[in-house]
Coordinates of C-alpha atoms and ligand atoms in Angstrom, one line a residue:
X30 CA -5.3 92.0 200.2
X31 CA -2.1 93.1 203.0
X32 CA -3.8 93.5 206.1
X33 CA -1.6 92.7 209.3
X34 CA -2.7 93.6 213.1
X35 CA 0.7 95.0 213.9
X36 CA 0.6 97.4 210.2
X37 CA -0.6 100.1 209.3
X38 CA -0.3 101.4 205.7
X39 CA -1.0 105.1 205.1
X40 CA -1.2 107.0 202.2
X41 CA 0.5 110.4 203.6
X42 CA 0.4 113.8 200.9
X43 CA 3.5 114.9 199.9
X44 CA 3.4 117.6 197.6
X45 CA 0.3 119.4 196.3
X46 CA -0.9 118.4 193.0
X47 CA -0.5 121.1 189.9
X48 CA -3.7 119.3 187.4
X49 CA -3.7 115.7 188.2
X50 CA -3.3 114.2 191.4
X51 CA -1.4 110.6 191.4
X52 CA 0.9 108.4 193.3
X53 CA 3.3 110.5 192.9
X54 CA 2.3 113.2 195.5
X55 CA 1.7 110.9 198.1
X56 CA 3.9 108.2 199.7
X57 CA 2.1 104.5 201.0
X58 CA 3.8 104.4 204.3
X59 CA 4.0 101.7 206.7
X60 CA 3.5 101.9 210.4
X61 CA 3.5 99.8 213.5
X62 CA -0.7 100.5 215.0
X63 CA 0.0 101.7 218.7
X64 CA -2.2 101.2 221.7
X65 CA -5.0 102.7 222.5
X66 CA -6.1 105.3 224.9
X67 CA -9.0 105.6 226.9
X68 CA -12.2 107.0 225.1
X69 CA -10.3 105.6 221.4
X70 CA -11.4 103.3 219.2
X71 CA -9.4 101.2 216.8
X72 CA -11.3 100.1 213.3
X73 CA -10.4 98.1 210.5
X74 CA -10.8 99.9 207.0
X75 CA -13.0 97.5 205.1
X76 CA -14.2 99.9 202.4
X77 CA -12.5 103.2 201.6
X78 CA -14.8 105.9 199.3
X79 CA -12.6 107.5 196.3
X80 CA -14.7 110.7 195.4
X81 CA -13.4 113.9 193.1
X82 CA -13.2 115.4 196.9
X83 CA -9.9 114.3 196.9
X84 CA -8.4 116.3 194.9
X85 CA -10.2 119.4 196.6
X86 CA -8.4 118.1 199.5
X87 CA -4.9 118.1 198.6
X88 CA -4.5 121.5 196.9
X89 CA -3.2 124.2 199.4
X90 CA -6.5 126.4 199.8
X91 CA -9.3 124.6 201.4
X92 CA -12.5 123.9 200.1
X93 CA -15.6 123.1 201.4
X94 CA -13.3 121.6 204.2
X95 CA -9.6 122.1 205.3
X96 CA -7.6 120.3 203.2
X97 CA -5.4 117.9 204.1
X98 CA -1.8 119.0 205.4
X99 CA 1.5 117.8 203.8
X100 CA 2.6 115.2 205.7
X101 CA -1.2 113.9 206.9
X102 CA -3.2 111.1 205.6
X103 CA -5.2 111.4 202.7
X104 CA -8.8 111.7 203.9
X105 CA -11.7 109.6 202.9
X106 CA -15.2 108.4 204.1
X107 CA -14.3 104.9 205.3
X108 CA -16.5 101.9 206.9
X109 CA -14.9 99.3 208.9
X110 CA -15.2 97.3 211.9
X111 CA -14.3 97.7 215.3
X112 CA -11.1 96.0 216.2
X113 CA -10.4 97.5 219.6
X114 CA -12.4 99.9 222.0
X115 CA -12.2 102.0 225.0
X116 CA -15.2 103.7 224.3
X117 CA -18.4 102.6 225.9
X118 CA -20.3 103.9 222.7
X119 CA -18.2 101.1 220.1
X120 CA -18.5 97.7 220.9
X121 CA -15.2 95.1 219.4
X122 CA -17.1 93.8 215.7
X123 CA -19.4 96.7 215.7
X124 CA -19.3 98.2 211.6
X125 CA -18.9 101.8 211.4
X126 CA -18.6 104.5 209.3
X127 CA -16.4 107.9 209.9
X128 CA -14.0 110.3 207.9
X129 CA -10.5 108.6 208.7
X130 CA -7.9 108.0 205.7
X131 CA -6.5 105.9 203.2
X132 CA -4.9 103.6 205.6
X133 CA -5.7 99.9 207.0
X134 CA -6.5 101.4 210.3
X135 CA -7.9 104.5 212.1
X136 CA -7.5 105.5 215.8
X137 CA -10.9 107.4 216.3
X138 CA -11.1 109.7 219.1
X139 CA -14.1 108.8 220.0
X140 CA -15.5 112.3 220.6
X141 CA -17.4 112.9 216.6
X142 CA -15.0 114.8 215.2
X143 CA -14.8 112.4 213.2
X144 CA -18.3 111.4 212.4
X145 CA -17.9 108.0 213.5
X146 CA -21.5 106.2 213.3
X147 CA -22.4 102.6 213.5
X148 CA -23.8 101.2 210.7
X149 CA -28.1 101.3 210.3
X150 CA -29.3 99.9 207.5
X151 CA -31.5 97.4 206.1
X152 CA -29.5 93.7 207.3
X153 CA -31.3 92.8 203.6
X154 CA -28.5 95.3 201.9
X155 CA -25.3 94.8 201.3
X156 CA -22.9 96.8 203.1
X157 CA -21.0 98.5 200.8
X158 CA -24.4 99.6 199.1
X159 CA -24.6 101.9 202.0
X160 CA -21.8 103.8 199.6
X161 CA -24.2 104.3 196.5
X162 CA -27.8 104.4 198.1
X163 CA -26.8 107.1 201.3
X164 CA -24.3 108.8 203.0
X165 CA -22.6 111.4 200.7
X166 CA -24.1 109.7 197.4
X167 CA -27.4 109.0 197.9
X168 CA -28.4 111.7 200.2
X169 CA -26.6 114.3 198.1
X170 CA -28.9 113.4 195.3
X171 CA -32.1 113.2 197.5
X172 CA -31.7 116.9 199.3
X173 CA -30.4 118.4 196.4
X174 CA -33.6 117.7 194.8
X175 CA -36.0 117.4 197.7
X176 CA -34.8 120.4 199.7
X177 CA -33.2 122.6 197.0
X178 CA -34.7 121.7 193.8
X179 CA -38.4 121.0 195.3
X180 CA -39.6 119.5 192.1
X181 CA -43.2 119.7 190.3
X182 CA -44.5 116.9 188.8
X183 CA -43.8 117.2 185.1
X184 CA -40.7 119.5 185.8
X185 CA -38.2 119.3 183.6
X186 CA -34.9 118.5 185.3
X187 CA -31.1 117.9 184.3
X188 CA -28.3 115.9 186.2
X189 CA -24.9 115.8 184.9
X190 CA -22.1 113.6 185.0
X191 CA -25.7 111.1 184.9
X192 CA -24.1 107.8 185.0
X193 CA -22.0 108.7 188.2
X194 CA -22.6 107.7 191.8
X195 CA -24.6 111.1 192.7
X196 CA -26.2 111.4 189.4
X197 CA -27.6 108.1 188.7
X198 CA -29.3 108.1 191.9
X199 CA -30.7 111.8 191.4
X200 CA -31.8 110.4 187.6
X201 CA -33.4 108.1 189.5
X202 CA -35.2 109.9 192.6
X203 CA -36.1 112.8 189.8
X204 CA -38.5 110.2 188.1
X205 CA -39.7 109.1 191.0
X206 CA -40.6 112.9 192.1
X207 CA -42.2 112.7 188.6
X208 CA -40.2 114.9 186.7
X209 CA -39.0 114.6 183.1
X210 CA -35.5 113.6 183.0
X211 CA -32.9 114.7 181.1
X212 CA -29.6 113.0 181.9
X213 CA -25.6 114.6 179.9
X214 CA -23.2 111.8 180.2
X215 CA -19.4 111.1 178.8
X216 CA -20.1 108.0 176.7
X217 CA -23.0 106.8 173.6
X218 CA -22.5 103.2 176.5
X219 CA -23.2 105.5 179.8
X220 CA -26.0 107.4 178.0
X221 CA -27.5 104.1 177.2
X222 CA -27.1 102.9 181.1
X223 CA -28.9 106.5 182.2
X224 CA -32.1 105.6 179.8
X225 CA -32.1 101.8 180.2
X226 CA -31.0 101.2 183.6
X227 CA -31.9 104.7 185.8
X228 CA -34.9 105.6 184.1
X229 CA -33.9 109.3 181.7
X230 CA -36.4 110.2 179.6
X231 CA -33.4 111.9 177.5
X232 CA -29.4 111.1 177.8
X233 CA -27.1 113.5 176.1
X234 CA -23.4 112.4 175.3
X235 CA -22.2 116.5 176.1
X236 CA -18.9 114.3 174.0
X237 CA -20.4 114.4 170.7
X238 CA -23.3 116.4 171.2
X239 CA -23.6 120.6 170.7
X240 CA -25.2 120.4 174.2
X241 CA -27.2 123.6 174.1
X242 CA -29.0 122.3 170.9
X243 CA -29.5 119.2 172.0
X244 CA -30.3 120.5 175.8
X245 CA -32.9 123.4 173.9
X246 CA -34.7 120.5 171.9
X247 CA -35.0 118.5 174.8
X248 CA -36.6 120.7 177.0
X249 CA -38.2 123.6 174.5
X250 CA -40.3 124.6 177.8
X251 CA -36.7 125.5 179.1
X252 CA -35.0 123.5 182.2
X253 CA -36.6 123.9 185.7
X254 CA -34.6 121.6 187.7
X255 CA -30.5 121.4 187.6
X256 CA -28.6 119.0 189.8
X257 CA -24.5 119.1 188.2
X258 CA -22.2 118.0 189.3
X259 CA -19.7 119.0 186.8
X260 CA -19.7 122.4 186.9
X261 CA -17.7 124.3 183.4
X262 CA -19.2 124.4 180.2
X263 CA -22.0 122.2 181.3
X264 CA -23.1 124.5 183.6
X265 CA -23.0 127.4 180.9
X266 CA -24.9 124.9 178.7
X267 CA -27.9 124.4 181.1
X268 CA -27.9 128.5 181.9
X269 CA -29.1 128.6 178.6
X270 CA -32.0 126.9 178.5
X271 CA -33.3 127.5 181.8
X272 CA -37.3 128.2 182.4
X273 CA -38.7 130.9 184.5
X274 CA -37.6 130.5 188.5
X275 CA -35.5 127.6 187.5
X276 CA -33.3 126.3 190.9
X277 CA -29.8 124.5 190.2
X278 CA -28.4 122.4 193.1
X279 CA -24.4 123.0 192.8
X280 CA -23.3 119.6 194.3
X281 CA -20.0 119.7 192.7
X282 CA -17.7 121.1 189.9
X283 CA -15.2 118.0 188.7
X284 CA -14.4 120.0 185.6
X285 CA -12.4 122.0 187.3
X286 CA -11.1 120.4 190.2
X287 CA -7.8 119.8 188.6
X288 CA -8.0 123.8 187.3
X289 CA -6.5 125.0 190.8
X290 CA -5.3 128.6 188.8
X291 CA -8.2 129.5 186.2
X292 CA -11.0 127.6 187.1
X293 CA -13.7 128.1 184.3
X294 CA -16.7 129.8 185.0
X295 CA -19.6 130.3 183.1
X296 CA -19.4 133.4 181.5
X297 CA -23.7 133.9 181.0
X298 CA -24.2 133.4 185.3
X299 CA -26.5 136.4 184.4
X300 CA -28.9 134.6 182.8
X301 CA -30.0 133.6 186.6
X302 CA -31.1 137.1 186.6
X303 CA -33.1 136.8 183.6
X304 CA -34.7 133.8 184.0
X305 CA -34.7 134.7 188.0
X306 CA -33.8 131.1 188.5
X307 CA -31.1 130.6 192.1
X308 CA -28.0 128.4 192.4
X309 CA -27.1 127.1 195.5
X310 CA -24.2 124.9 196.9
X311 CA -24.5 122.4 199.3
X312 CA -22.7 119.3 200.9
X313 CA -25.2 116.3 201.7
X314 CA -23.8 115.6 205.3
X315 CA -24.9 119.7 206.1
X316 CA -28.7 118.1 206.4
X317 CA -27.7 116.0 208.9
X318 CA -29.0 118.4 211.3
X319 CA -32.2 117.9 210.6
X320 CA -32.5 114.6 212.3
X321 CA -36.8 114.2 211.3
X322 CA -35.9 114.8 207.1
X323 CA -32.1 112.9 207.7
X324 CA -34.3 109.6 208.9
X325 CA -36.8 110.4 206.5
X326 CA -34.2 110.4 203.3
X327 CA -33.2 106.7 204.9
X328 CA -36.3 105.4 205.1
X329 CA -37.5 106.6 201.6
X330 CA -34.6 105.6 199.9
X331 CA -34.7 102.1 202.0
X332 CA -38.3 101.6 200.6
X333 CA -37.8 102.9 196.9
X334 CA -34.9 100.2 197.1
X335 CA -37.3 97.5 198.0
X336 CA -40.0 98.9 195.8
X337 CA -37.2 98.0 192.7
X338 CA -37.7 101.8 191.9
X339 CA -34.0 102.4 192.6
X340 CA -30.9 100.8 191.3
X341 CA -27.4 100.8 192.3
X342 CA -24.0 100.4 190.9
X343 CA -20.5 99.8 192.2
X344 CA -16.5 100.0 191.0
X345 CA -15.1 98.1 193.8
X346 CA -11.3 98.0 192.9
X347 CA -9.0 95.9 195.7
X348 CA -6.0 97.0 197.7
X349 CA -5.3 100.3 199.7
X350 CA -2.0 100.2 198.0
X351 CA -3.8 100.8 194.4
X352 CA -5.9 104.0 195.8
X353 CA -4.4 106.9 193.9
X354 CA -4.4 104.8 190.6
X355 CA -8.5 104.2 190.8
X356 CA -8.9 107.8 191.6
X357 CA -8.1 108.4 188.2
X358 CA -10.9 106.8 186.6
X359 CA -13.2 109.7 188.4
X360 CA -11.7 112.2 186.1
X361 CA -11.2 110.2 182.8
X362 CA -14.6 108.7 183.5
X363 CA -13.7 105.1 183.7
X364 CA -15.2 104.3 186.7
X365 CA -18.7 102.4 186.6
X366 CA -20.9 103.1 189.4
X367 CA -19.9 104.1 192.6
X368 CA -16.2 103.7 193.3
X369 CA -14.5 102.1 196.6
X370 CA -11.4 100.2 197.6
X371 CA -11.8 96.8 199.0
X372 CA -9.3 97.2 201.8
X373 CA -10.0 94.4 203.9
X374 CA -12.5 91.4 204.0
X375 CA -15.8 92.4 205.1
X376 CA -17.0 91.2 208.5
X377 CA -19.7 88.4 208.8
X378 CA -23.0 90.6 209.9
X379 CA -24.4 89.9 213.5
X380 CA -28.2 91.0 213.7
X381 CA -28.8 93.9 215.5
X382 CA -29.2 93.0 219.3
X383 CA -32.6 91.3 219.8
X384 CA -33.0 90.6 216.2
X385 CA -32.7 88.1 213.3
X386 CA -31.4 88.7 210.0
X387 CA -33.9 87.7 207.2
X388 CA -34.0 84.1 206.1
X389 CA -31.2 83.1 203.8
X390 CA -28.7 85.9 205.6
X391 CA -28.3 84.7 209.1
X392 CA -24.8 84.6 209.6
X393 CA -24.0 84.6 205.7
X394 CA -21.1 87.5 204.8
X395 CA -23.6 90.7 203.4
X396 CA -22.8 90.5 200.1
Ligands
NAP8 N1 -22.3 118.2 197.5 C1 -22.2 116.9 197.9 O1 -22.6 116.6 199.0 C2 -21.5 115.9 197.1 C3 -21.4 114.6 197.5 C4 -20.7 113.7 196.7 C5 -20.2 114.1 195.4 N2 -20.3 115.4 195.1 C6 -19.9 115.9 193.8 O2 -20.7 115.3 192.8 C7 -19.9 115.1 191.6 C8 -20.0 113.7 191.2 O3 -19.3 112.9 192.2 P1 -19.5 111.3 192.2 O4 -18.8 110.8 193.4 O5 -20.9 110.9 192.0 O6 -18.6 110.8 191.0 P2 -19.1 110.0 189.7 O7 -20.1 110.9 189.0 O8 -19.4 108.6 190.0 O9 -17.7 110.1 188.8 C9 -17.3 111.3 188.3 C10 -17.8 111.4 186.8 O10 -17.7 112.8 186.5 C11 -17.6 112.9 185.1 N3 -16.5 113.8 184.7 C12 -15.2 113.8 185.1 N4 -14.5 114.8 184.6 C13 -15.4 115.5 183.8 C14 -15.3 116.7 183.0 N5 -14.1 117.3 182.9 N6 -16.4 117.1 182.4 C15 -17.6 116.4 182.5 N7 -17.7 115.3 183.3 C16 -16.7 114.9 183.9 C17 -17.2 111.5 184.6 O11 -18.4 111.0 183.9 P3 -18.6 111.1 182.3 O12 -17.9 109.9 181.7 O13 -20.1 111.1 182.2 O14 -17.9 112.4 181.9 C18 -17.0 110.7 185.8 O15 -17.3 109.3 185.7 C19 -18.5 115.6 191.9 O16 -18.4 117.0 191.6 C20 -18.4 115.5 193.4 O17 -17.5 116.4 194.0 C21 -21.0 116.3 195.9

């Protein structure tokens, strides 16, 4: 692990991607880290979050944010610690998290614009468990079922790509909600992980399985509840078992991120009419505005943690420098869990101020 005060490695996009995005689009450049201005902050990347986003970022129309200009960093959700500040808000050591870049270190502003936010959690948790249980994971599972979905218990609900970061956790919060849970995964191995380990009631490998078959004789009251993920023919697969008034939560489509000209859509998007079921998109940080349900989402995943009702898994690879190669395994399906880059060493936790972290932790590193 290269980490030096005086450099900066950045991962700076090249040339847009045409299908897969690799190293080859983007060049690891190496700065010297310059001072600081008043109101700025300097933090040390510690974790780096690989997510399919990034490939929505580097094609030339945005998304569901700009993308990311030729010749800029390749943007990420990062956590890190507080090298430097001028900023009254950021204390030196404090651990944050923000949107900055593949690179050792980000200059924040200071001013939000880039979400920068000091770690809250649990002292009990690991750090980089903040990665799978909230921020763009954890909550993206919880409000797409809690706000969009708004299960009954003994609904019938589907989550693709099951095994994933955002699906095993909404596999997961969809049992405790009391639904029955059907889970599609890439693998006979993953399906076993999404019955054994999260809880499904049903896992369907959409590999070797007719999926609509399989999907019909799973749920023959028809589907009620759809969190995907994946977008493509799975989508058109669930359409076609859908129940009366059924709601799908659109959190993604990584089918077709790599599908910039033709994406595939599902060509029976009318059966929402029949079945007058509603799709809706949504990104997880968009509840943030909601401060009372945002803290509520913390707290009840905090306490399903404890309560040993949820689990958690992680792909931590190491090095900045081996970014766009472990992106990879998001769309062949290698990864295992959640998937970061180890960037740096993680800081030894301080209790909050006035506090003491729980026996056995004081002063130990988090994980
Ligand atoms: N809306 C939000 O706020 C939000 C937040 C985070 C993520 N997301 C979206 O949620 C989805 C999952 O993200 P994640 O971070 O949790 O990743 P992940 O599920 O941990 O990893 C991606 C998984 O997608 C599956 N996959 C890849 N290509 C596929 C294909 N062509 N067909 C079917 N499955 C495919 C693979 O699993 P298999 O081996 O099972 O195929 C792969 O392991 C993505 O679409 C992402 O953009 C949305």
């Amino acid at each position: 692990m290269v980490t030096g005060r005086d450099v900066n490695r950045r991962w700076i996009l090249r040339r847009r991607p045409n299908g897969e995005l690799r190293s080859e689009h983007l060049d690891l450049t190496t700065e010297p880290i310059g001072e600081i201005n008043s109101g700025q902050v300097l933090v040390r990347t510690v974790y780096t979050s690989l997510d399919p986003a990034h490939r929505l970022y580097a094609r030339e129309k945005d998304s569901y944010i700009p993308s990311v200009p030729l010749g800029g960093v390749m943007r990420s959700f990062n956590m890190g610690v507080v090298e430097e500040s001028q900023n009254a808000d950021f204390a030196t050591g404090d651990i944050v998290t923000g949107v900055f870049g593949w690179e050792d270190y980000s200059v924040s502003a200071g001013d939000g614009s880039d979400y920068m936010s000091v770690v809250d959690m649990d002292p009990r948790l690991p750090l980089a468990a903040r990665f799978a249980l909230f921020e763009h994971i954890g909550l993206a599972a919880y409000f797409g079922l809690v706000k969009i979905i708004d299960p009954r218990p003994g609904d019938t609900l589907v989550v693709s790509a099951a095994a994933g970061a955002v699906g095993s956790m909404a596999v997961q919060i969809g049992k405790i909600l009391g639904c029955r849970v059907i889970g599609i995964a890439g693998s006979d191995a993953k399906c076993a992980l999404v019955r054994d380990e999260f809880g499904a009631d049903v896992a369907i490998n959409y590999r070797t399985a007719d999926l609509t078959s399989a999907l019909r004789a799973a749920a023959p009251d028809g589907v009620n509840g759809f969190i995907d993920g994946v977008g493509g023919e799975i989508l058109e697969a669930v359409l076609e078992v859908l129940a009366m008034n059924a709601r799908i939560a659109m959190a993604g489509f990584i089918s077709q991120y790599e599908n910039d000209a033709q994406p595939y859509g599902p060509g029976n998007i009318y059966n929402l009419i029949n079945q007058r079921a509603r799709i809706e998109g949504y990104s997880a940080p968009d509840f943030a505005s909601d401060s009372h349900a945002w803290a509520k989402a913390h707290r009840d995943i905090t306490d399903w943690y404890f309560q040993g009702r949820i689990k958690y898994r992680l792909d931590v690879d190491q090095g900045l420098e081996n970014a766009p190669q472990s992106l990879r395994k998001l769309f062949s399906g290698k990864n295992e869990g959640k998937l970061l880059i180890q960037v740096s060493e993680e800081p030894i936790r301080q209790p909050p101020r006035g506090e003491s972290l729980p026996p056995g932790l004081s002063g130990d590193r988090s994980r």
